[in-house]
mmCIF file of C-alpha atoms in Angstrom:
data_model
loop_
_atom_site.group_PDB
_atom_site.id
_atom_site.type_symbol
_atom_site.label_atom_id
_atom_site.label_comp_id
_atom_site.label_asym_id
_atom_site.label_seq_id
_atom_site.Cartn_x
_atom_site.Cartn_y
_atom_site.Cartn_z
ATOM 1 C CA MET F 1267 -2.857 -4.004 -14.380
ATOM 2 C CA GLN F 1268 0.678 -4.689 -15.495
ATOM 3 C CA GLY F 1269 3.825 -5.689 -13.691
ATOM 4 C CA ASN F 1270 4.424 -6.322 -10.014
ATOM 5 C CA ASP F 1271 4.233 -2.650 -9.028
ATOM 6 C CA ALA F 1272 0.459 -2.663 -9.442
ATOM 7 C CA PHE F 1273 0.183 -5.137 -6.591
ATOM 8 C CA GLU F 1274 2.057 -3.045 -4.047
ATOM 9 C CA VAL F 1275 -0.415 -2.050 -1.377
ATOM 10 C CA LEU F 1276 0.037 0.293 1.551
ATOM 11 C CA LYS F 1277 -1.863 -1.969 3.925
ATOM 12 C CA LEU F 1278 -3.647 -5.271 3.449
ATOM 13 C CA PRO F 1279 -7.426 -4.910 3.424
ATOM 14 C CA SER F 1280 -9.585 -6.707 5.961
ATOM 15 C CA ILE F 1281 -13.218 -7.722 6.250
ATOM 16 C CA SER F 1282 -15.362 -8.236 9.311
ATOM 17 C CA LYS F 1283 -18.967 -9.028 10.141
ATOM 18 C CA MET F 1284 -20.732 -6.355 12.171
ATOM 19 C CA SER F 1285 -24.038 -8.262 12.461
ATOM 20 C CA GLU F 1286 -25.769 -11.193 10.772
ATOM 21 C CA GLU F 1287 -26.512 -9.097 7.667
ATOM 22 C CA LEU F 1288 -23.858 -6.345 7.800
ATOM 23 C CA GLY F 1289 -20.217 -6.555 6.728
ATOM 24 C CA TYR F 1290 -17.404 -4.017 6.968
ATOM 25 C CA ILE F 1291 -14.359 -3.524 4.743
ATOM 26 C CA GLU F 1292 -11.307 -1.709 6.045
ATOM 27 C CA TYR F 1293 -8.000 -0.597 4.528
ATOM 28 C CA VAL F 1294 -8.425 -0.718 0.763
ATOM 29 C CA LYS F 1295 -5.284 1.281 0.012
ATOM 30 C CA VAL F 1296 -2.890 1.089 -2.926
ATOM 31 C CA LYS F 1297 0.313 2.966 -3.624
ATOM 32 C CA GLN F 1298 -0.017 6.364 -5.285
ATOM 33 C CA ASN F 1299 1.755 5.190 -8.448
ATOM 34 C CA SER F 1300 -0.744 2.301 -8.786
ATOM 35 C CA LEU F 1301 -3.886 4.461 -8.761
ATOM 36 C CA LYS F 1302 -6.303 4.251 -11.709
ATOM 37 C CA GLN F 1303 -4.874 0.880 -12.820
ATOM 38 C CA GLY F 1304 -7.730 -1.278 -11.525
ATOM 39 C CA VAL F 1305 -5.871 -2.522 -8.443
ATOM 40 C CA GLY F 1306 -8.368 -1.176 -5.904
ATOM 41 C CA THR F 1307 -11.347 -2.381 -7.938
ATOM 42 C CA TRP F 1308 -9.785 -5.839 -8.241
ATOM 43 C CA MET F 1309 -9.032 -6.003 -4.501
ATOM 44 C CA LEU F 1310 -12.486 -4.798 -3.517
ATOM 45 C CA SER F 1311 -14.279 -7.167 -5.903
ATOM 46 C CA ASN F 1312 -12.330 -10.111 -4.494
ATOM 47 C CA LEU F 1313 -12.964 -8.980 -0.917
ATOM 48 C CA LEU F 1314 -16.704 -8.800 -1.585
ATOM 49 C CA MET F 1315 -16.706 -12.321 -3.073
ATOM 50 C CA HIS F 1316 -14.728 -13.637 -0.100
ATOM 51 C CA LEU F 1317 -17.042 -11.905 2.362
ATOM 52 C CA LYS F 1318 -20.129 -13.415 0.688
ATOM 53 C CA LYS F 1319 -18.618 -16.926 0.781
ATOM 54 C CA LYS F 1320 -17.569 -16.578 4.409
ATOM 55 C CA TRP F 1321 -20.856 -15.017 5.620
ATOM 56 C CA PRO F 1322 -23.646 -15.846 3.122
ATOM 57 C CA LYS F 1323 -26.311 -13.972 5.121
ATOM 58 C CA VAL F 1324 -24.471 -10.648 4.847
ATOM 59 C CA ASP F 1325 -26.460 -8.550 2.383
ATOM 60 C CA SER F 1326 -25.012 -5.085 3.085
ATOM 61 C CA VAL F 1327 -21.414 -3.945 3.348
ATOM 62 C CA TYR F 1328 -20.107 -0.589 4.475
ATOM 63 C CA LEU F 1329 -16.777 1.176 4.513
ATOM 64 C CA MET F 1330 -15.533 4.644 5.292
ATOM 65 C CA VAL F 1331 -13.489 6.892 3.049
ATOM 66 C CA PRO F 1332 -12.180 10.407 3.701
ATOM 67 C CA HIS F 1333 -14.262 13.125 2.037
ATOM 68 C CA GLU F 1334 -11.230 14.422 0.141
ATOM 69 C CA ASN F 1335 -10.396 11.019 -1.419
ATOM 70 C CA GLN F 1336 -12.336 11.485 -4.658
ATOM 71 C CA ILE F 1337 -10.531 8.662 -6.495
ATOM 72 C CA ALA F 1338 -11.623 6.091 -3.905
ATOM 73 C CA GLN F 1339 -15.164 7.466 -3.796
ATOM 74 C CA GLN F 1340 -15.466 7.117 -7.578
ATOM 75 C CA MET F 1341 -14.214 3.529 -7.416
ATOM 76 C CA TYR F 1342 -16.672 2.560 -4.664
ATOM 77 C CA GLU F 1343 -19.593 4.171 -6.479
ATOM 78 C CA LYS F 1344 -18.592 2.436 -9.730
ATOM 79 C CA ILE F 1345 -18.774 -0.919 -7.931
ATOM 80 C CA GLY F 1346 -22.198 -0.071 -6.500
ATOM 81 C CA PHE F 1347 -21.613 1.473 -3.078
ATOM 82 C CA LYS F 1348 -23.958 4.298 -2.110
ATOM 83 C CA ARG F 1349 -23.068 7.398 -0.106
ATOM 84 C CA LEU F 1350 -24.840 7.519 3.280
ATOM 85 C CA ASN F 1351 -24.199 11.126 4.340
#
């Protein structure tokens, strides 16, 4: 990641706890010109660390991504997310 442009996001991500062991991440979105620069991976990694500190008992996290968003799907799978469908 280089320069300030890489940190421009379309919407700030959020985390929530769905149950004692289940977390949810919403809105991991970066600008088109910042794709494939590690911004989404960096944001998601930090969100997961924050979620684990805030709710230590959460051992599973889910998110939703449109089927056509292949770039996001690749990023999530690289981090360790598994497809449920």
